[in-house]
Amino acid sequence: MSELLITFDKESPSLIDEKINIKAISYGNDCMEYKFLEGIPVERHLTWKPIQDYSPKNECLWRPNKSGEYMIMVQYKHKDSNKQGNAKANYEINGIEESDALELNHRSSKLIKDVIIDKTSLIIGEKLNIEVLAAEDEEILLYRFWIKGTQGWEPLKDYSTENKLTYTTTKAVDGELLIECKRPSSQENVEDFITVIFKVK
């Protein structure tokens, strides 16, 4: 089985509650499936918790809520085989002081002022229209849209200056949208975010 490389879109260490994109790169093999797990430090031992179950998706969004020395493990296998391999990578998460947290929240909250949706309750096949309102002192921002799926956040639209999205419901389950935002000049992956919940009957 070929080797697997684990990469992160943010260098270690990062802060609690930051969104970190984990990617598994497999060389010379298509038709692979991947499972992502986090090793949480508990009393000098690691407790393993799944982040994203087996799927063809080779990346996932990770948002740790505790500080410590984590280990990320990706289990992988060919879709037609039960034989699996795994790769591991260490990643450090630091806590932040309360004053730093307040400053961070203030800095990020000024990007998105509000989100307007034309309805909060829908039926299957109905369209939901979303518009993101930027803070008054912000001119041009980039927006990225995600929908919460059964195995984590699934991308709907990558970063662009378009602040509107139309989403068509496909399942009779409550839905959740994640909208991420940043300035075009920013080196950060995300500067601000907001979630929107809606019901589907």
Short mmCIF file of C-alpha atoms in Angstrom, two decimals:
data_model
loop_
_atom_site.label_atom_id
_atom_site.label_comp_id
_atom_site.label_asym_id
_atom_site.label_seq_id
_atom_site.Cartn_x
_atom_site.Cartn_y
_atom_site.Cartn_z
CA MET A 1 0.00 0.00 0.00
CA SER A 2 1.34 3.41 -0.95
CA GLU A 3 2.51 5.94 1.63
CA LEU A 4 0.27 8.74 2.83
CA LEU A 5 1.23 12.34 3.59
CA ILE A 6 -0.82 14.42 6.05
CA THR A 7 -0.83 18.20 5.57
CA PHE A 8 -2.47 21.09 7.42
CA ASP A 9 -3.48 24.48 6.02
CA LYS A 10 -2.20 26.15 9.21
CA GLU A 11 1.17 25.61 10.81
CA SER A 12 1.36 24.13 14.29
CA PRO A 13 0.72 25.48 16.87
CA SER A 14 -2.80 26.88 16.39
CA LEU A 15 -5.36 28.18 18.87
CA ILE A 16 -8.45 26.59 20.41
CA ASP A 17 -11.55 26.77 18.16
CA GLU A 18 -9.57 27.64 15.04
CA LYS A 19 -10.72 25.79 11.93
CA ILE A 20 -7.92 23.66 10.48
CA ASN A 21 -8.15 21.89 7.15
CA ILE A 22 -6.48 18.46 7.16
CA LYS A 23 -5.56 16.85 3.84
CA ALA A 24 -4.36 13.32 3.11
CA ILE A 25 -2.19 12.98 0.00
CA SER A 26 -1.82 9.48 -1.44
CA TYR A 27 0.71 8.83 -4.18
CA GLY A 28 0.00 6.42 -7.03
CA ASN A 29 -3.42 5.24 -5.91
CA ASP A 30 -6.88 6.37 -6.95
CA CYS A 31 -10.14 4.92 -5.61
CA MET A 32 -8.98 5.34 -2.00
CA GLU A 33 -11.14 5.97 1.06
CA TYR A 34 -9.99 7.90 4.13
CA LYS A 35 -10.96 8.10 7.79
CA PHE A 36 -9.73 10.99 9.97
CA LEU A 37 -9.26 10.70 13.75
CA GLU A 38 -7.92 12.96 16.49
CA GLY A 39 -5.86 11.67 19.38
CA ILE A 40 -6.89 13.78 22.37
CA PRO A 41 -4.40 14.08 25.26
CA VAL A 42 -6.04 12.74 28.45
CA GLU A 43 -3.84 12.06 31.50
CA ARG A 44 -0.71 11.24 29.49
CA HIS A 45 -2.65 9.00 27.11
CA LEU A 46 -4.41 9.58 23.81
CA THR A 47 -8.14 9.05 23.46
CA TRP A 48 -9.08 8.54 19.82
CA LYS A 49 -12.15 10.27 18.45
CA PRO A 50 -13.32 10.19 14.80
CA ILE A 51 -13.40 13.49 12.92
CA GLN A 52 -14.70 12.10 9.64
CA ASP A 53 -15.64 8.49 8.78
CA TYR A 54 -14.47 6.55 5.73
CA SER A 55 -15.28 8.33 2.47
CA PRO A 56 -13.56 9.19 -0.84
CA LYS A 57 -12.96 12.71 0.53
CA ASN A 58 -9.26 13.15 1.28
CA GLU A 59 -9.67 16.26 3.41
CA CYS A 60 -11.74 17.37 6.38
CA LEU A 61 -12.31 20.37 8.60
CA TRP A 62 -11.04 20.04 12.19
CA ARG A 63 -11.90 22.41 15.04
CA PRO A 64 -10.24 21.35 18.32
CA ASN A 65 -11.78 22.77 21.51
CA LYS A 66 -9.04 21.87 23.99
CA SER A 67 -5.38 22.77 24.21
CA GLY A 68 -2.66 20.13 24.16
CA GLU A 69 -0.43 17.95 22.01
CA TYR A 70 -2.75 16.21 19.55
CA MET A 71 -2.01 13.37 17.18
CA ILE A 72 -3.94 13.21 13.92
CA MET A 73 -4.34 9.78 12.34
CA VAL A 74 -5.64 9.03 8.86
CA GLN A 75 -6.66 5.45 8.13
CA TYR A 76 -6.89 4.63 4.45
CA LYS A 77 -7.80 1.72 2.19
CA HIS A 78 -8.78 0.89 -1.36
CA LYS A 79 -12.55 1.07 -1.75
CA ASP A 80 -12.70 -2.62 -2.77
CA SER A 81 -10.41 -3.90 -0.01
CA ASN A 82 -10.50 -4.33 3.76
CA LYS A 83 -6.73 -3.99 4.06
CA GLN A 84 -5.94 -0.61 5.57
CA GLY A 85 -2.92 1.51 6.33
CA ASN A 86 -2.52 4.54 8.56
CA ALA A 87 -0.43 7.66 8.86
CA LYS A 88 0.02 9.95 11.86
CA ALA A 89 1.07 13.55 12.45
CA ASN A 90 1.49 15.62 15.61
CA TYR A 91 -0.24 18.96 16.02
CA GLU A 92 -0.15 21.40 18.94
CA ILE A 93 -3.12 23.47 20.09
CA ASN A 94 -2.53 26.39 22.46
CA GLY A 95 -5.03 28.00 24.79
CA ILE A 96 -5.58 31.75 24.76
CA GLU A 97 -5.91 34.17 27.65
CA GLU A 98 -9.31 35.77 28.18
CA SER A 99 -8.06 39.20 27.07
CA ASP A 100 -6.64 37.66 23.90
CA ALA A 101 -9.91 35.85 23.26
CA LEU A 102 -11.88 39.07 23.59
CA GLU A 103 -9.52 40.82 21.19
CA LEU A 104 -9.78 37.93 18.72
CA ASN A 105 -13.59 37.92 18.90
CA HIS A 106 -13.72 41.68 18.43
CA ARG A 107 -11.36 41.51 15.48
CA SER A 108 -13.30 38.76 13.71
CA SER A 109 -16.85 39.85 14.54
CA LYS A 110 -16.53 43.11 12.64
CA LEU A 111 -16.31 41.37 9.25
CA ILE A 112 -19.81 39.85 9.10
CA LYS A 113 -22.63 42.07 10.29
CA ASP A 114 -25.53 39.71 9.65
CA VAL A 115 -26.95 37.00 7.39
CA ILE A 116 -30.34 37.31 5.69
CA ILE A 117 -32.26 34.17 4.69
CA ASP A 118 -35.64 34.34 2.98
CA LYS A 119 -37.11 31.47 5.03
CA THR A 120 -36.23 29.24 7.98
CA SER A 121 -38.62 26.37 7.22
CA LEU A 122 -38.68 24.62 3.85
CA ILE A 123 -39.88 21.50 2.07
CA ILE A 124 -37.69 19.13 0.03
CA GLY A 125 -36.70 20.67 -3.30
CA GLU A 126 -37.37 24.23 -2.15
CA LYS A 127 -34.67 26.87 -2.59
CA LEU A 128 -33.12 28.83 0.26
CA ASN A 129 -31.66 32.25 -0.59
CA ILE A 130 -28.83 33.52 1.60
CA GLU A 131 -27.23 36.97 1.65
CA VAL A 132 -24.27 37.91 3.86
CA LEU A 133 -24.06 41.49 5.09
CA ALA A 134 -20.57 42.84 5.70
CA ALA A 135 -19.67 45.29 8.44
CA GLU A 136 -20.07 48.90 7.39
CA ASP A 137 -16.35 49.65 7.43
CA GLU A 138 -15.52 46.67 5.18
CA GLU A 139 -15.61 47.14 1.40
CA ILE A 140 -14.48 43.93 -0.35
CA LEU A 141 -14.55 40.57 1.40
CA LEU A 142 -14.27 36.94 0.32
CA TYR A 143 -16.96 34.45 1.28
CA ARG A 144 -16.97 30.64 1.39
CA PHE A 145 -20.06 28.48 1.94
CA TRP A 146 -20.37 24.99 3.49
CA ILE A 147 -23.31 22.67 4.28
CA LYS A 148 -23.22 20.24 7.20
CA GLY A 149 -23.41 16.65 5.92
CA THR A 150 -23.46 13.26 7.60
CA GLN A 151 -19.66 13.12 7.63
CA GLY A 152 -18.77 16.73 8.36
CA TRP A 153 -18.79 20.02 6.48
CA GLU A 154 -19.18 19.73 2.71
CA PRO A 155 -18.16 22.63 0.42
CA LEU A 156 -20.87 24.46 -1.52
CA LYS A 157 -18.89 27.39 -2.89
CA ASP A 158 -15.23 28.34 -2.57
CA TYR A 159 -13.96 31.80 -1.66
CA SER A 160 -15.24 34.60 -3.92
CA THR A 161 -16.55 38.15 -3.55
CA GLU A 162 -20.10 36.89 -4.15
CA ASN A 163 -22.01 37.33 -0.89
CA LYS A 164 -25.18 35.52 -2.04
CA LEU A 165 -26.00 31.84 -2.40
CA THR A 166 -29.06 29.84 -3.42
CA TYR A 167 -29.22 26.36 -1.89
CA THR A 168 -31.74 23.68 -2.93
CA THR A 169 -32.81 21.32 -0.14
CA THR A 170 -32.55 17.58 -0.90
CA LYS A 171 -33.32 15.84 2.42
CA ALA A 172 -36.04 16.12 5.05
CA VAL A 173 -33.63 16.89 7.88
CA ASP A 174 -32.71 20.09 9.67
CA GLY A 175 -29.83 21.80 7.89
CA GLU A 176 -26.91 23.99 8.91
CA LEU A 177 -24.87 26.32 6.71
CA LEU A 178 -21.40 27.60 7.56
CA ILE A 179 -20.28 30.88 6.02
CA GLU A 180 -16.59 31.77 6.30
CA CYS A 181 -15.18 35.18 5.51
CA LYS A 182 -11.84 36.92 5.14
CA ARG A 183 -10.24 39.98 3.58
CA PRO A 184 -8.57 39.46 0.17
CA SER A 185 -5.23 40.59 1.58
CA SER A 186 -5.38 38.26 4.59
CA GLN A 187 -2.92 35.38 5.02
CA GLU A 188 -5.39 33.61 7.32
CA ASN A 189 -7.60 30.83 6.01
CA VAL A 190 -10.61 32.26 7.88
CA GLU A 191 -11.04 35.58 9.71
CA ASP A 192 -14.72 35.38 10.60
CA PHE A 193 -17.54 32.86 10.33
CA ILE A 194 -21.23 32.41 11.11
CA THR A 195 -23.66 29.50 10.99
CA VAL A 196 -27.29 29.45 9.86
CA ILE A 197 -29.80 26.75 10.84
CA PHE A 198 -32.95 25.89 8.87
CA LYS A 199 -35.65 23.21 8.98
CA VAL A 200 -36.72 20.94 6.11
CA LYS A 201 -40.02 19.03 6.23
#
